[in-house]
PDB file of C-alpha atoms in Angstrom:
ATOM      1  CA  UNK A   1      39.325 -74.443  79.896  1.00  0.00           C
ATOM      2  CA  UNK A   2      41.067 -75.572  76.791  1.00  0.00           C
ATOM      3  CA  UNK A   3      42.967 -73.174  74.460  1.00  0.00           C
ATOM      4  CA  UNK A   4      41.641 -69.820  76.407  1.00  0.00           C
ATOM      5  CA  UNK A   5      42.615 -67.985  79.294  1.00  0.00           C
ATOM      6  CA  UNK A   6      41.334 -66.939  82.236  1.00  0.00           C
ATOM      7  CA  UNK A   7      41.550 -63.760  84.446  1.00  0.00           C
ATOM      8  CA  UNK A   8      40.487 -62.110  87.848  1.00  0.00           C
ATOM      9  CA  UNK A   9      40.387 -58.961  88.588  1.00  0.00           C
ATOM     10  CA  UNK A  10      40.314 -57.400  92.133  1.00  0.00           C
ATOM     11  CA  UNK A  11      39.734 -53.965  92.573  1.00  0.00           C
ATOM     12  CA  UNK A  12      37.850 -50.681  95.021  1.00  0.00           C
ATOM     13  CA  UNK A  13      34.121 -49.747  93.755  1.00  0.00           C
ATOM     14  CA  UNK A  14      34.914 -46.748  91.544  1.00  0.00           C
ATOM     15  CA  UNK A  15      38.234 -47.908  90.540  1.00  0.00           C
ATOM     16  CA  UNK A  16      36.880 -49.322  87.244  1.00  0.00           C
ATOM     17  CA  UNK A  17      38.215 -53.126  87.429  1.00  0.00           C
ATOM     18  CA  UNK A  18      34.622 -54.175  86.140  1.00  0.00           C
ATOM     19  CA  UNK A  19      34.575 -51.440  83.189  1.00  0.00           C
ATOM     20  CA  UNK A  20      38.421 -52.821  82.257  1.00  0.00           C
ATOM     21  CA  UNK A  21      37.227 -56.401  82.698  1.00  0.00           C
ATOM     22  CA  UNK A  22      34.151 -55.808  80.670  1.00  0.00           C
ATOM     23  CA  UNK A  23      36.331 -53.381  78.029  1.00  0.00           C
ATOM     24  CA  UNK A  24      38.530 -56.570  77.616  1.00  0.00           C
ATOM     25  CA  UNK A  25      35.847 -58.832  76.693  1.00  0.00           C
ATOM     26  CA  UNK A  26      34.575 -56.106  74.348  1.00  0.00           C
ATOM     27  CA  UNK A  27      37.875 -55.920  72.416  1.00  0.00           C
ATOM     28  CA  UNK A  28      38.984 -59.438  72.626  1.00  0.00           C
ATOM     29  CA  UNK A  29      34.907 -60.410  70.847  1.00  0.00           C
ATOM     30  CA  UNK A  30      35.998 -58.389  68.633  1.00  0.00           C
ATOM     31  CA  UNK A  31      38.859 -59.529  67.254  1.00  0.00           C
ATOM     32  CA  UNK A  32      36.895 -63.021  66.982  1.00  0.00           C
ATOM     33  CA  UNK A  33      37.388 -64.726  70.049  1.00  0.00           C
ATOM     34  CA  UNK A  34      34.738 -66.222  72.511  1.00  0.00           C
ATOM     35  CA  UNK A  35      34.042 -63.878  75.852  1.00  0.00           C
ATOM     36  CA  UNK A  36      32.515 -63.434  79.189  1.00  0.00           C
ATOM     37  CA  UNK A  37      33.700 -60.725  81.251  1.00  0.00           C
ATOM     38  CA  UNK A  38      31.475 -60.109  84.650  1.00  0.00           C
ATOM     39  CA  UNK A  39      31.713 -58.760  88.377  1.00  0.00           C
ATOM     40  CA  UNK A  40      30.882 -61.001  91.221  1.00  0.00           C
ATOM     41  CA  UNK A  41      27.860 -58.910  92.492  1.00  0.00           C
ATOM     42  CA  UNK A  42      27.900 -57.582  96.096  1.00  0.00           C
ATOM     43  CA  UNK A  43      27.776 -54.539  97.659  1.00  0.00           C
ATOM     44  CA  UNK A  44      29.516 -52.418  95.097  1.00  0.00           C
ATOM     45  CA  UNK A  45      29.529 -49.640  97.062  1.00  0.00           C
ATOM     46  CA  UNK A  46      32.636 -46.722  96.253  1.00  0.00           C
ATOM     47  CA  UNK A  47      35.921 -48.383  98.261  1.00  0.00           C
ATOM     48  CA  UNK A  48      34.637 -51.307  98.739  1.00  0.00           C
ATOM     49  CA  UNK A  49      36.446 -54.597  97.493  1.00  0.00           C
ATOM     50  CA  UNK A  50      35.065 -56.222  94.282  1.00  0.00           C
ATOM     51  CA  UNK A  51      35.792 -59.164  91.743  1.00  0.00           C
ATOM     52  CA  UNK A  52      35.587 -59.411  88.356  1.00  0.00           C
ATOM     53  CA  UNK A  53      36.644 -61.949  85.968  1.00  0.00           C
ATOM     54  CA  UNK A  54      37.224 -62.869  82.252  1.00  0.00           C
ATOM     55  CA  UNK A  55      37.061 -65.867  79.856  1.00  0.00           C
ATOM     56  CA  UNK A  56      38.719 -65.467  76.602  1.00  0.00           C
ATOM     57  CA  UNK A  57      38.589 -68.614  74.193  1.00  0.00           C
ATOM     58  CA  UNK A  58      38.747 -69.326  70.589  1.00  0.00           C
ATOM     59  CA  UNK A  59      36.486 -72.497  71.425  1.00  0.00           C
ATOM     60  CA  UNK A  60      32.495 -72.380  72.749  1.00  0.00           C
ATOM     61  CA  UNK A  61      32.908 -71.274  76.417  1.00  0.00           C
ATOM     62  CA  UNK A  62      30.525 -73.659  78.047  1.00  0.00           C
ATOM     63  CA  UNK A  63      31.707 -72.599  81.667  1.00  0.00           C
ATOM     64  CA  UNK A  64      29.400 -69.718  83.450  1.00  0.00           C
ATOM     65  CA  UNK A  65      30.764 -70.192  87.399  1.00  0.00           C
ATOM     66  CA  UNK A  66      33.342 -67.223  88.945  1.00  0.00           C
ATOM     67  CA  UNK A  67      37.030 -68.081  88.393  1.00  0.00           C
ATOM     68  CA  UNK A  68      38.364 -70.054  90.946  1.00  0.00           C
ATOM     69  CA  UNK A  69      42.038 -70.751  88.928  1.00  0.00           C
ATOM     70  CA  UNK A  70      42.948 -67.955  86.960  1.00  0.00           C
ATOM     71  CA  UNK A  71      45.356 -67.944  84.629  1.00  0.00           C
ATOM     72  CA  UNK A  72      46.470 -64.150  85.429  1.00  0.00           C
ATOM     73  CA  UNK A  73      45.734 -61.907  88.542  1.00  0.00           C
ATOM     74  CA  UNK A  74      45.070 -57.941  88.334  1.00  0.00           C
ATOM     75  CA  UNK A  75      45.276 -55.984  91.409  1.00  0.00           C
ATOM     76  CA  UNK A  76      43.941 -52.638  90.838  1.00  0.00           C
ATOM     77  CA  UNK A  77      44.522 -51.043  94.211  1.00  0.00           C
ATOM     78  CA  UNK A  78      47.353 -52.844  96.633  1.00  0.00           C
ATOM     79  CA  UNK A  79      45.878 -51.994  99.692  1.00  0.00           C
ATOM     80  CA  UNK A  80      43.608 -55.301  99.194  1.00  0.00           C
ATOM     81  CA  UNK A  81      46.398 -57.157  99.562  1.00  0.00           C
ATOM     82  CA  UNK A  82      46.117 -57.092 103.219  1.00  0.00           C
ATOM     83  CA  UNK A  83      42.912 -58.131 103.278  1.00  0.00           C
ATOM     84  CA  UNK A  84      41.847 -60.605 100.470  1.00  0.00           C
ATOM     85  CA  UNK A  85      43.641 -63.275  99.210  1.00  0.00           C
ATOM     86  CA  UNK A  86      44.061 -62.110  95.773  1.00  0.00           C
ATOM     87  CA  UNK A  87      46.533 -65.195  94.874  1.00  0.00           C
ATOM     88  CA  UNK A  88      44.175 -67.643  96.025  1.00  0.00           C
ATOM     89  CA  UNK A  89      44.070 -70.607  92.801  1.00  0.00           C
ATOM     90  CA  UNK A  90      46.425 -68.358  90.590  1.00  0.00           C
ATOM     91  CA  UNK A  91      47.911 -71.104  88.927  1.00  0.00           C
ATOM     92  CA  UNK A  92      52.295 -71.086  89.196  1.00  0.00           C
ATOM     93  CA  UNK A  93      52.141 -70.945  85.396  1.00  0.00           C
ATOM     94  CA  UNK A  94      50.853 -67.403  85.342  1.00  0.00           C
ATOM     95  CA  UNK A  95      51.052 -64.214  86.713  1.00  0.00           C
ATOM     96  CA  UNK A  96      49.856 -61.493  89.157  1.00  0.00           C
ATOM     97  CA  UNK A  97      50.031 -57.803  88.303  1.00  0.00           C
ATOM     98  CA  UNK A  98      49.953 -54.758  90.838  1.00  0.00           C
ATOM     99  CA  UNK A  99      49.065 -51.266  90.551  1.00  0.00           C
ATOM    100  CA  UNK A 100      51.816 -50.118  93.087  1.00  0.00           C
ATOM    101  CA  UNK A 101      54.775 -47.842  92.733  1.00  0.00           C
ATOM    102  CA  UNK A 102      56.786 -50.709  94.768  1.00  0.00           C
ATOM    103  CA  UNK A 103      59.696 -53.221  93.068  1.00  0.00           C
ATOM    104  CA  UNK A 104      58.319 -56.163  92.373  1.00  0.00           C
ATOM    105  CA  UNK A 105      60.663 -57.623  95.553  1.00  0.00           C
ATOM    106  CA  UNK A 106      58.953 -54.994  97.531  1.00  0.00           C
ATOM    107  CA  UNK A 107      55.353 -56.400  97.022  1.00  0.00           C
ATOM    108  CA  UNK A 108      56.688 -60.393  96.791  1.00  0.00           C
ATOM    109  CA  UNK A 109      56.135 -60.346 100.756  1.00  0.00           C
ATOM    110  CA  UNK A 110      52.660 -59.602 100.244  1.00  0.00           C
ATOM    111  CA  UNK A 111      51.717 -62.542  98.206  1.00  0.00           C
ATOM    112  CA  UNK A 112      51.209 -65.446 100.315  1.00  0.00           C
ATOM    113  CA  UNK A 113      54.693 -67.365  98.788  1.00  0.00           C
ATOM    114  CA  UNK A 114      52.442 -67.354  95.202  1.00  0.00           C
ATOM    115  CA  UNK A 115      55.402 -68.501  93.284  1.00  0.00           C
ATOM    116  CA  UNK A 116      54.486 -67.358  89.838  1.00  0.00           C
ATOM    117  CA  UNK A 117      55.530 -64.371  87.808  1.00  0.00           C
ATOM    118  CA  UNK A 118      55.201 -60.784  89.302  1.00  0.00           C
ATOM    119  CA  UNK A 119      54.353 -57.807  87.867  1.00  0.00           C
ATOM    120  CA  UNK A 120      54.227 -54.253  89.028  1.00  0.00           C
ATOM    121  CA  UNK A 121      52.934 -51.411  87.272  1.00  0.00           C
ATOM    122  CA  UNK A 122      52.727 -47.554  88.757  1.00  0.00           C
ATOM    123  CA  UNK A 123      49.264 -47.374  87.298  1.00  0.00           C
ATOM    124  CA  UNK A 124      48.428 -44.017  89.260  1.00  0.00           C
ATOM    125  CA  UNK A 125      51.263 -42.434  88.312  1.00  0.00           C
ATOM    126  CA  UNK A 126      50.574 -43.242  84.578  1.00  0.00           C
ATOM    127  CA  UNK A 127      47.047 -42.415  84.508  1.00  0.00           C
ATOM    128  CA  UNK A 128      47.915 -38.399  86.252  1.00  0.00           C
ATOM    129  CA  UNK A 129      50.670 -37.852  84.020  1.00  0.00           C
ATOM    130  CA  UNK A 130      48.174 -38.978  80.815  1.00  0.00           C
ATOM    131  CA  UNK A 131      44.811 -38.218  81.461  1.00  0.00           C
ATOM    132  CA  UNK A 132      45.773 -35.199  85.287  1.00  0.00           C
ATOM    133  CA  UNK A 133      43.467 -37.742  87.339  1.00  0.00           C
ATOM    134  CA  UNK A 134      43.653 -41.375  89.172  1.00  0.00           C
ATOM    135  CA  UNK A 135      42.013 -43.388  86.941  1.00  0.00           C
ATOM    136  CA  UNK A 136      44.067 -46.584  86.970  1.00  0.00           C
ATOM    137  CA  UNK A 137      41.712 -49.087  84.803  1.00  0.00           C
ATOM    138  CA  UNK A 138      43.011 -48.186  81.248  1.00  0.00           C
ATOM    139  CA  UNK A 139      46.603 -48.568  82.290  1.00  0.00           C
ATOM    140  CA  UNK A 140      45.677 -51.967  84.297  1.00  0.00           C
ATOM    141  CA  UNK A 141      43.516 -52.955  81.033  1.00  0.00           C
ATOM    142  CA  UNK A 142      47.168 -52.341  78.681  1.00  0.00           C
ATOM    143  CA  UNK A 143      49.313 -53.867  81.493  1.00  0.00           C
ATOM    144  CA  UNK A 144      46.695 -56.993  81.646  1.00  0.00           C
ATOM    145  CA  UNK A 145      46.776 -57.738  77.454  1.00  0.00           C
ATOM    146  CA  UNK A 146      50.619 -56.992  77.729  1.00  0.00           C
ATOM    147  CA  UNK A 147      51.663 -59.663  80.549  1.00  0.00           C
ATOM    148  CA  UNK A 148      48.937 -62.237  79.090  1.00  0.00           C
ATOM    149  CA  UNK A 149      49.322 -61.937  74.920  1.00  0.00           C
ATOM    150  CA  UNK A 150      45.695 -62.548  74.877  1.00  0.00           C
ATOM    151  CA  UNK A 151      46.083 -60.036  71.611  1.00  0.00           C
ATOM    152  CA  UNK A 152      48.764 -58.307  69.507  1.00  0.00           C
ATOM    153  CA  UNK A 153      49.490 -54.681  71.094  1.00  0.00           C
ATOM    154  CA  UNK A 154      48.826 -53.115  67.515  1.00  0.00           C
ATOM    155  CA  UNK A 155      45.239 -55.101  67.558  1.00  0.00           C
ATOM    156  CA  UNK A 156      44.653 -54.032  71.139  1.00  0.00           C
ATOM    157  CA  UNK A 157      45.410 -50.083  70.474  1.00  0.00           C
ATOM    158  CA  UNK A 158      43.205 -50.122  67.271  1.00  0.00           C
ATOM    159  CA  UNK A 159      40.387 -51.427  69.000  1.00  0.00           C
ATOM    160  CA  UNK A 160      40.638 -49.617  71.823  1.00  0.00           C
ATOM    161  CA  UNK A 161      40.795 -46.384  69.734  1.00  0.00           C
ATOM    162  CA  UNK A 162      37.510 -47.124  67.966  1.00  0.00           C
ATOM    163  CA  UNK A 163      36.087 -47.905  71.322  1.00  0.00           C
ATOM    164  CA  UNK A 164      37.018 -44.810  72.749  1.00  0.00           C
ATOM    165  CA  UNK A 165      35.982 -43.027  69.509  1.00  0.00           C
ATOM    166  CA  UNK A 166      32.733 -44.361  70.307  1.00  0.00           C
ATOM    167  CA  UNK A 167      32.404 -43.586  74.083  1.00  0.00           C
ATOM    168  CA  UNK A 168      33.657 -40.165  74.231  1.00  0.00           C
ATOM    169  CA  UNK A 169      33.171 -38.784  70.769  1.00  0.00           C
ATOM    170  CA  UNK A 170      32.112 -35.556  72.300  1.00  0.00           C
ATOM    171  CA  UNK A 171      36.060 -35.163  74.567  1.00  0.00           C
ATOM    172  CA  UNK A 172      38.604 -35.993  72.225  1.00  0.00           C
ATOM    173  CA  UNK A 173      41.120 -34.935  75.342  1.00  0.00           C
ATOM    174  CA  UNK A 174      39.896 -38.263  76.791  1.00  0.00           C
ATOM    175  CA  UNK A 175      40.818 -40.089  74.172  1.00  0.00           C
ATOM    176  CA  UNK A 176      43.637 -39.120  73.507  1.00  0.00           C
ATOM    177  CA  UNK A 177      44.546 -39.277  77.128  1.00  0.00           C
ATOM    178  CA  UNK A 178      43.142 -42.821  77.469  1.00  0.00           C
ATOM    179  CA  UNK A 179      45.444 -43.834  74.221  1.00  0.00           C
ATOM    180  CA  UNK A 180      48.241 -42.287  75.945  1.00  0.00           C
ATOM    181  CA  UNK A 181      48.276 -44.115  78.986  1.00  0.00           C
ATOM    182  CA  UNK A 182      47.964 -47.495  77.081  1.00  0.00           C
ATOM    183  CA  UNK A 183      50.182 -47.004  75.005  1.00  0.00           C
ATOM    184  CA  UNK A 184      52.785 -45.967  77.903  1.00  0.00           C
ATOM    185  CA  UNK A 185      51.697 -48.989  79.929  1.00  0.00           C
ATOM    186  CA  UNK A 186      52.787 -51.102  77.295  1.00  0.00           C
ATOM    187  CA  UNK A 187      55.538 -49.786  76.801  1.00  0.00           C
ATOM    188  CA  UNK A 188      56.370 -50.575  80.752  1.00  0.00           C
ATOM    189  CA  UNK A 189      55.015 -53.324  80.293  1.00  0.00           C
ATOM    190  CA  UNK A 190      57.097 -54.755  77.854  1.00  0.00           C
ATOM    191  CA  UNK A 191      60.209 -53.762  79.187  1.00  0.00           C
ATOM    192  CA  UNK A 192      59.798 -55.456  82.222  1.00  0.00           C
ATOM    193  CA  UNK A 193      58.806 -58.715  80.437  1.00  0.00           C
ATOM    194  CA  UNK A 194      61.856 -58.317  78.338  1.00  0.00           C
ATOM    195  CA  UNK A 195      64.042 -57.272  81.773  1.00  0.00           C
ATOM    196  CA  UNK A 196      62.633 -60.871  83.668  1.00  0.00           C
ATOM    197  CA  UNK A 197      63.210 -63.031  79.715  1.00  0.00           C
ATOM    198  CA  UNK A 198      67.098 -61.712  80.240  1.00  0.00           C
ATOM    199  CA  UNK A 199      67.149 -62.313  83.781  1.00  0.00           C
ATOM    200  CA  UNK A 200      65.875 -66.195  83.584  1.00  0.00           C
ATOM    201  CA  UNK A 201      68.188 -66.512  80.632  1.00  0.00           C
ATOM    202  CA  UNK A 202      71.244 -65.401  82.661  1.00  0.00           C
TER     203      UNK A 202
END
């Protein structure tokens, strides 16, 4: 797929890697770019393993299969990585990111020799200290937008504001939460990208 990109997201039923997979299509239509964002239906029951992917193109999207060479990889819950193959296609230009409180050396073993960039992010951490409960989508969402500059972080927070605005007008506490944890993702986020720029520069 010309001049788009292309993204898969593994995650647990209940985790929310199909709510941050559709969010991102939501937000990246509306800052005038062409979509899809869907799960690969099975039996979504809660802890089970599911898919879901994301096209994001400023040309026509004519393509409607799953993903089968993403650009970018999200993990939302490592312990998949002993049982699915979540590198399988990810091409060696992109980049897998891991909810995991592991070094990114720590979780390298676990990746099939995917020679790519890796990216871990202590999602669950993030999420309890913003919002006092696991809910690792919204930081995986931030930590997704920040390794692929699919959008400008400013663009990204506004629109995810007025989407929250939206969703949960009646628990501001949610929102706010939610913004928090974004908005400390990023900031992760973007230090490691800047830590792995110095290293490859060294």
């Amino acid at each position: 797929m010309k001049n788009g990109i292309e993204i898969r997201w593994h995650g647990r039923g209940g985790q929310g890697a199909k709510t941050a997979a559709l969010l991102l299509a939501d937000v990246a239509f509306k800052t005038g770019r062409n979509v899809q964002g869907f799960p690969e239906y099975g039996p979504e029951r809660m802890g089970a393993p599911i898919t879901a992917y994301n096209r994001i193109s400023s040309d026509k999207i004519r393509v409607h299969s799953n993903i089968y060479h993403p650009d970018y990889v999200v993990v939302v819950d490592e312990t998949l990585l002993g049982s699915v193959d979540v590198t399988a296609g990810l091409k060696k230009t992109g980049a897998i990111i891991i909810n995991t409180p592991k070094s990114k050396e720590e979780i390298e073993e676990h990746l099939n020799g995917y020679e790519g960039r890796v990216f871990t992010v202590d999602a669950r951490k993030i999420s309890v200290e913003t919002l006092g409960k696991n809910f690792p989508n919204s930081p995986m969402l931030a930590a997704a937008v920040a390794v692929s500059e699919v959008m400008p972080r400013e663009k990204f927070i506004k629109e995810m504001r007025a989407s929250y605005q939206h969703k949960f007008a009646k628990k501001p506490e949610v929102i706010d939460g939610n913004m928090k944890a974004l908005e400390r993702t990023f900031d992760v986020m973007e230090e490691a990208i800047e830590a792995e720029k110095m290293s490859l520069s060294a």
